[in-house]
Amino acid sequence: MNRRKFLLYSLYTLGSFYLAPNLHLTNIAHAADGHHVSPPYIKETYLQFAQPLQDRPSTNMIIIHHVGGTNRDVSAAEIHQWHLANGWAGIGYHYVIRKDGTIERGRPRTTIGAHCYGYNQTSIGINIVGDFEEAYPTDPQLQSREQLTAFLCELYKLNPSNNVIYGHRDLNSTLCPGKNLYCQLDDFRQKVIAQM
């Protein structure tokens, strides 16, 4: 490598580290931890909860939901307002995946959710926006769901082939996450395994 190429490479490396230090540090830390699944970008929402949230003691399942009742694009902030109106502490889901595939933060990941009666103490809730009794999820939503779930499975050392990914209807009497999303769960599990 000649001097000019070396200087350009050095400037590029330093500049990219300066512009995106968290990205580089995340990748370095991720590699050091032995993780292989890249963490997805999660849009922070900074929601304020009406009551203190409790930390979740353990995590052994991921539960997939839909909004139901409306197929329009709904934000985590709007769901938060609905759940506050129900008298809850706030949004019950940990993540909301919008129509364009954007993943928004709901409850903090480490706290107990309010999304699946009887299973909140040990589960993470992912809501995919839409009414999938009538409509179908978008391709960006499905891609974000796969990346997020693979990352969570690796983070919590969960094996997606061993009964850890559920549709809400598997655990409670409900149509959630809608027949058009629920019928894809087996294929979804295989895609998560492939990402890991």
mmCIF file of C-alpha atoms in Angstrom:
data_model
loop_
_atom_site.group_PDB
_atom_site.id
_atom_site.type_symbol
_atom_site.label_atom_id
_atom_site.label_comp_id
_atom_site.label_asym_id
_atom_site.label_seq_id
_atom_site.Cartn_x
_atom_site.Cartn_y
_atom_site.Cartn_z
ATOM 1 C CA MET A 1 0.000 0.000 0.000
ATOM 2 C CA ASN A 2 1.527 3.344 -1.000
ATOM 3 C CA ARG A 3 1.636 6.380 1.292
ATOM 4 C CA ARG A 4 -1.338 8.110 -0.341
ATOM 5 C CA LYS A 5 -3.599 5.043 -0.058
ATOM 6 C CA PHE A 6 -2.479 4.570 3.544
ATOM 7 C CA LEU A 7 -3.355 8.182 4.439
ATOM 8 C CA LEU A 8 -6.742 7.985 2.708
ATOM 9 C CA TYR A 9 -7.534 4.699 4.427
ATOM 10 C CA SER A 10 -6.504 6.152 7.807
ATOM 11 C CA LEU A 11 -8.637 9.267 7.307
ATOM 12 C CA TYR A 12 -11.616 7.177 6.217
ATOM 13 C CA THR A 13 -11.279 4.860 9.229
ATOM 14 C CA LEU A 14 -10.917 7.723 11.709
ATOM 15 C CA GLY A 15 -13.739 9.688 10.082
ATOM 16 C CA SER A 16 -16.132 6.768 10.127
ATOM 17 C CA PHE A 17 -15.282 6.066 13.762
ATOM 18 C CA TYR A 18 -15.887 9.712 14.619
ATOM 19 C CA LEU A 19 -19.207 9.827 12.759
ATOM 20 C CA ALA A 20 -20.539 6.513 14.046
ATOM 21 C CA PRO A 21 -18.642 5.532 17.210
ATOM 22 C CA ASN A 22 -21.541 3.560 18.654
ATOM 23 C CA LEU A 23 -21.804 1.425 15.532
ATOM 24 C CA HIS A 24 -18.122 0.450 15.713
ATOM 25 C CA LEU A 25 -18.217 -0.165 19.456
ATOM 26 C CA THR A 26 -21.371 -2.246 19.099
ATOM 27 C CA ASN A 27 -19.770 -4.374 16.387
ATOM 28 C CA ILE A 28 -16.583 -4.837 18.428
ATOM 29 C CA ALA A 29 -18.540 -5.748 21.560
ATOM 30 C CA HIS A 30 -20.831 -8.007 19.562
ATOM 31 C CA ALA A 31 -17.904 -9.893 18.062
ATOM 32 C CA ALA A 32 -16.252 -10.207 21.491
ATOM 33 C CA ASP A 33 -19.450 -11.708 22.937
ATOM 34 C CA GLY A 34 -19.550 -14.328 20.171
ATOM 35 C CA HIS A 35 -22.841 -13.052 18.754
ATOM 36 C CA HIS A 36 -23.513 -13.601 15.084
ATOM 37 C CA VAL A 37 -26.860 -11.868 14.614
ATOM 38 C CA SER A 38 -26.608 -8.119 14.143
ATOM 39 C CA PRO A 39 -28.871 -6.090 16.422
ATOM 40 C CA PRO A 40 -31.624 -4.412 14.426
ATOM 41 C CA TYR A 41 -32.139 -0.671 14.513
ATOM 42 C CA ILE A 42 -34.811 0.093 17.100
ATOM 43 C CA LYS A 43 -36.426 3.524 17.088
ATOM 44 C CA GLU A 44 -36.592 4.843 20.622
ATOM 45 C CA THR A 45 -39.969 6.254 21.659
ATOM 46 C CA TYR A 46 -39.220 7.562 25.171
ATOM 47 C CA LEU A 47 -42.712 6.631 26.380
ATOM 48 C CA GLN A 48 -43.733 7.685 29.876
ATOM 49 C CA PHE A 49 -45.457 4.987 31.935
ATOM 50 C CA ALA A 50 -48.210 5.652 34.470
ATOM 51 C CA GLN A 51 -46.797 3.167 36.981
ATOM 52 C CA PRO A 52 -43.329 1.768 37.703
ATOM 53 C CA LEU A 53 -42.441 -1.250 35.564
ATOM 54 C CA GLN A 54 -40.928 -4.393 37.065
ATOM 55 C CA ASP A 55 -37.923 -6.238 35.684
ATOM 56 C CA ARG A 56 -38.639 -9.580 34.044
ATOM 57 C CA PRO A 57 -36.955 -12.373 36.045
ATOM 58 C CA SER A 58 -36.347 -14.642 33.039
ATOM 59 C CA THR A 59 -37.093 -14.906 29.335
ATOM 60 C CA ASN A 60 -38.063 -18.178 27.710
ATOM 61 C CA MET A 61 -40.479 -17.229 24.934
ATOM 62 C CA ILE A 62 -41.284 -14.657 22.277
ATOM 63 C CA ILE A 63 -44.955 -14.018 21.531
ATOM 64 C CA ILE A 64 -46.153 -12.583 18.220
ATOM 65 C CA HIS A 65 -49.193 -10.261 18.101
ATOM 66 C CA HIS A 66 -51.086 -8.056 15.663
ATOM 67 C CA VAL A 67 -53.079 -4.894 16.290
ATOM 68 C CA GLY A 68 -56.436 -6.312 15.153
ATOM 69 C CA GLY A 69 -59.473 -4.194 14.376
ATOM 70 C CA THR A 70 -57.578 -1.848 12.074
ATOM 71 C CA ASN A 71 -55.144 -2.371 9.241
ATOM 72 C CA ARG A 72 -53.772 1.159 9.183
ATOM 73 C CA ASP A 73 -50.210 1.944 10.231
ATOM 74 C CA VAL A 74 -50.248 2.456 14.010
ATOM 75 C CA SER A 75 -47.319 3.707 16.087
ATOM 76 C CA ALA A 76 -46.091 2.466 19.446
ATOM 77 C CA ALA A 77 -47.076 5.881 20.858
ATOM 78 C CA GLU A 78 -50.681 5.434 19.692
ATOM 79 C CA ILE A 79 -50.901 1.910 21.146
ATOM 80 C CA HIS A 80 -49.403 3.342 24.343
ATOM 81 C CA GLN A 81 -52.291 5.826 24.541
ATOM 82 C CA TRP A 82 -54.851 3.052 23.990
ATOM 83 C CA HIS A 83 -53.339 0.984 26.792
ATOM 84 C CA LEU A 84 -53.132 3.949 29.148
ATOM 85 C CA ALA A 85 -56.857 4.518 28.485
ATOM 86 C CA ASN A 86 -57.422 0.886 29.586
ATOM 87 C CA GLY A 87 -55.911 1.792 32.963
ATOM 88 C CA TRP A 88 -52.631 -0.025 32.260
ATOM 89 C CA ALA A 89 -49.166 1.326 32.995
ATOM 90 C CA GLY A 90 -48.817 1.885 29.236
ATOM 91 C CA ILE A 91 -48.094 -0.133 26.115
ATOM 92 C CA GLY A 92 -48.014 -3.840 26.866
ATOM 93 C CA TYR A 93 -45.710 -4.896 24.002
ATOM 94 C CA HIS A 94 -41.933 -4.599 24.010
ATOM 95 C CA TYR A 95 -41.697 -3.918 20.268
ATOM 96 C CA VAL A 96 -43.984 -2.636 17.526
ATOM 97 C CA ILE A 97 -43.155 -3.286 13.866
ATOM 98 C CA ARG A 98 -44.656 -0.676 11.552
ATOM 99 C CA LYS A 99 -45.826 -1.232 7.962
ATOM 100 C CA ASP A 100 -42.518 0.028 6.543
ATOM 101 C CA GLY A 101 -40.563 -2.388 8.762
ATOM 102 C CA THR A 102 -39.487 0.206 11.344
ATOM 103 C CA ILE A 103 -39.124 -1.374 14.785
ATOM 104 C CA GLU A 104 -40.269 0.918 17.596
ATOM 105 C CA ARG A 105 -39.593 0.460 21.283
ATOM 106 C CA GLY A 106 -42.642 -0.225 23.433
ATOM 107 C CA ARG A 107 -41.888 -1.305 26.988
ATOM 108 C CA PRO A 108 -38.218 -1.531 27.864
ATOM 109 C CA ARG A 109 -36.935 -4.960 26.790
ATOM 110 C CA THR A 110 -35.986 -6.106 30.294
ATOM 111 C CA THR A 111 -39.359 -5.342 31.925
ATOM 112 C CA ILE A 112 -42.480 -7.462 32.382
ATOM 113 C CA GLY A 113 -44.941 -6.899 29.564
ATOM 114 C CA ALA A 114 -48.746 -6.811 29.502
ATOM 115 C CA HIS A 115 -49.466 -8.655 26.258
ATOM 116 C CA CYS A 116 -50.286 -12.307 27.040
ATOM 117 C CA TYR A 117 -52.211 -13.209 30.188
ATOM 118 C CA GLY A 118 -50.367 -15.778 32.298
ATOM 119 C CA TYR A 119 -47.097 -15.526 30.334
ATOM 120 C CA ASN A 120 -45.936 -11.930 30.794
ATOM 121 C CA GLN A 121 -43.396 -12.807 33.513
ATOM 122 C CA THR A 122 -41.196 -14.772 31.087
ATOM 123 C CA SER A 123 -41.928 -13.473 27.589
ATOM 124 C CA ILE A 124 -41.212 -10.684 25.125
ATOM 125 C CA GLY A 125 -44.160 -9.362 23.102
ATOM 126 C CA ILE A 126 -43.726 -8.266 19.482
ATOM 127 C CA ASN A 127 -46.667 -6.526 17.820
ATOM 128 C CA ILE A 128 -46.763 -6.438 14.031
ATOM 129 C CA VAL A 129 -49.042 -3.599 12.979
ATOM 130 C CA GLY A 130 -52.120 -4.626 11.012
ATOM 131 C CA ASP A 131 -55.260 -6.731 11.173
ATOM 132 C CA PHE A 132 -54.096 -10.081 9.857
ATOM 133 C CA GLU A 133 -57.487 -11.702 10.029
ATOM 134 C CA GLU A 134 -58.207 -9.603 6.921
ATOM 135 C CA ALA A 135 -54.891 -8.342 5.530
ATOM 136 C CA TYR A 136 -51.315 -9.592 5.195
ATOM 137 C CA PRO A 137 -48.091 -8.278 6.740
ATOM 138 C CA THR A 138 -45.730 -6.390 4.444
ATOM 139 C CA ASP A 139 -42.400 -7.863 3.367
ATOM 140 C CA PRO A 140 -40.467 -5.219 5.382
ATOM 141 C CA GLN A 141 -42.471 -6.185 8.485
ATOM 142 C CA LEU A 142 -41.631 -9.859 8.010
ATOM 143 C CA GLN A 143 -37.933 -9.102 7.477
ATOM 144 C CA SER A 144 -37.802 -6.928 10.613
ATOM 145 C CA ARG A 145 -39.646 -9.583 12.608
ATOM 146 C CA GLU A 146 -37.084 -12.214 11.541
ATOM 147 C CA GLN A 147 -34.073 -10.038 12.355
ATOM 148 C CA LEU A 148 -35.464 -8.883 15.709
ATOM 149 C CA THR A 149 -36.521 -12.381 16.768
ATOM 150 C CA ALA A 150 -33.193 -13.947 15.742
ATOM 151 C CA PHE A 151 -31.355 -11.268 17.716
ATOM 152 C CA LEU A 152 -33.557 -11.830 20.796
ATOM 153 C CA CYS A 153 -33.183 -15.613 20.568
ATOM 154 C CA GLU A 154 -29.416 -15.278 20.467
ATOM 155 C CA LEU A 155 -29.380 -12.658 23.235
ATOM 156 C CA TYR A 156 -31.452 -14.856 25.570
ATOM 157 C CA LYS A 157 -29.924 -18.138 24.344
ATOM 158 C CA LEU A 158 -33.272 -19.434 23.087
ATOM 159 C CA ASN A 159 -33.508 -22.186 20.478
ATOM 160 C CA PRO A 160 -36.255 -21.191 18.006
ATOM 161 C CA SER A 161 -36.902 -24.849 17.164
ATOM 162 C CA ASN A 162 -37.796 -25.664 20.794
ATOM 163 C CA ASN A 163 -41.178 -24.070 21.448
ATOM 164 C CA VAL A 164 -40.047 -20.518 22.158
ATOM 165 C CA ILE A 165 -41.843 -18.580 19.389
ATOM 166 C CA TYR A 166 -45.610 -18.484 19.796
ATOM 167 C CA GLY A 167 -48.600 -16.761 18.329
ATOM 168 C CA HIS A 168 -50.784 -15.142 20.997
ATOM 169 C CA ARG A 169 -53.594 -17.598 20.160
ATOM 170 C CA ASP A 170 -51.366 -20.529 21.174
ATOM 171 C CA LEU A 171 -51.525 -19.352 24.782
ATOM 172 C CA ASN A 172 -54.796 -17.414 25.216
ATOM 173 C CA SER A 173 -58.289 -17.561 23.725
ATOM 174 C CA THR A 174 -57.912 -14.978 20.945
ATOM 175 C CA LEU A 175 -57.657 -14.651 17.157
ATOM 176 C CA CYS A 176 -54.341 -12.780 17.557
ATOM 177 C CA PRO A 177 -52.041 -12.617 15.594
ATOM 178 C CA GLY A 178 -54.630 -13.182 12.869
ATOM 179 C CA LYS A 179 -54.935 -16.212 10.570
ATOM 180 C CA ASN A 180 -52.836 -14.664 7.769
ATOM 181 C CA LEU A 181 -49.853 -14.172 10.065
ATOM 182 C CA TYR A 182 -50.364 -17.212 12.266
ATOM 183 C CA CYS A 183 -50.238 -19.615 9.299
ATOM 184 C CA GLN A 184 -46.681 -18.377 8.592
ATOM 185 C CA LEU A 185 -45.250 -19.185 12.038
ATOM 186 C CA ASP A 186 -43.599 -22.501 11.121
ATOM 187 C CA ASP A 187 -41.877 -20.925 8.118
ATOM 188 C CA PHE A 188 -40.945 -17.953 10.308
ATOM 189 C CA ARG A 189 -39.261 -20.223 12.881
ATOM 190 C CA GLN A 190 -37.191 -21.823 10.110
ATOM 191 C CA LYS A 191 -36.101 -18.393 8.839
ATOM 192 C CA VAL A 192 -35.054 -17.351 12.347
ATOM 193 C CA ILE A 193 -33.006 -20.552 12.676
ATOM 194 C CA ALA A 194 -31.338 -19.785 9.334
ATOM 195 C CA GLN A 195 -30.388 -16.276 10.511
ATOM 196 C CA MET A 196 -28.750 -17.695 13.612
#
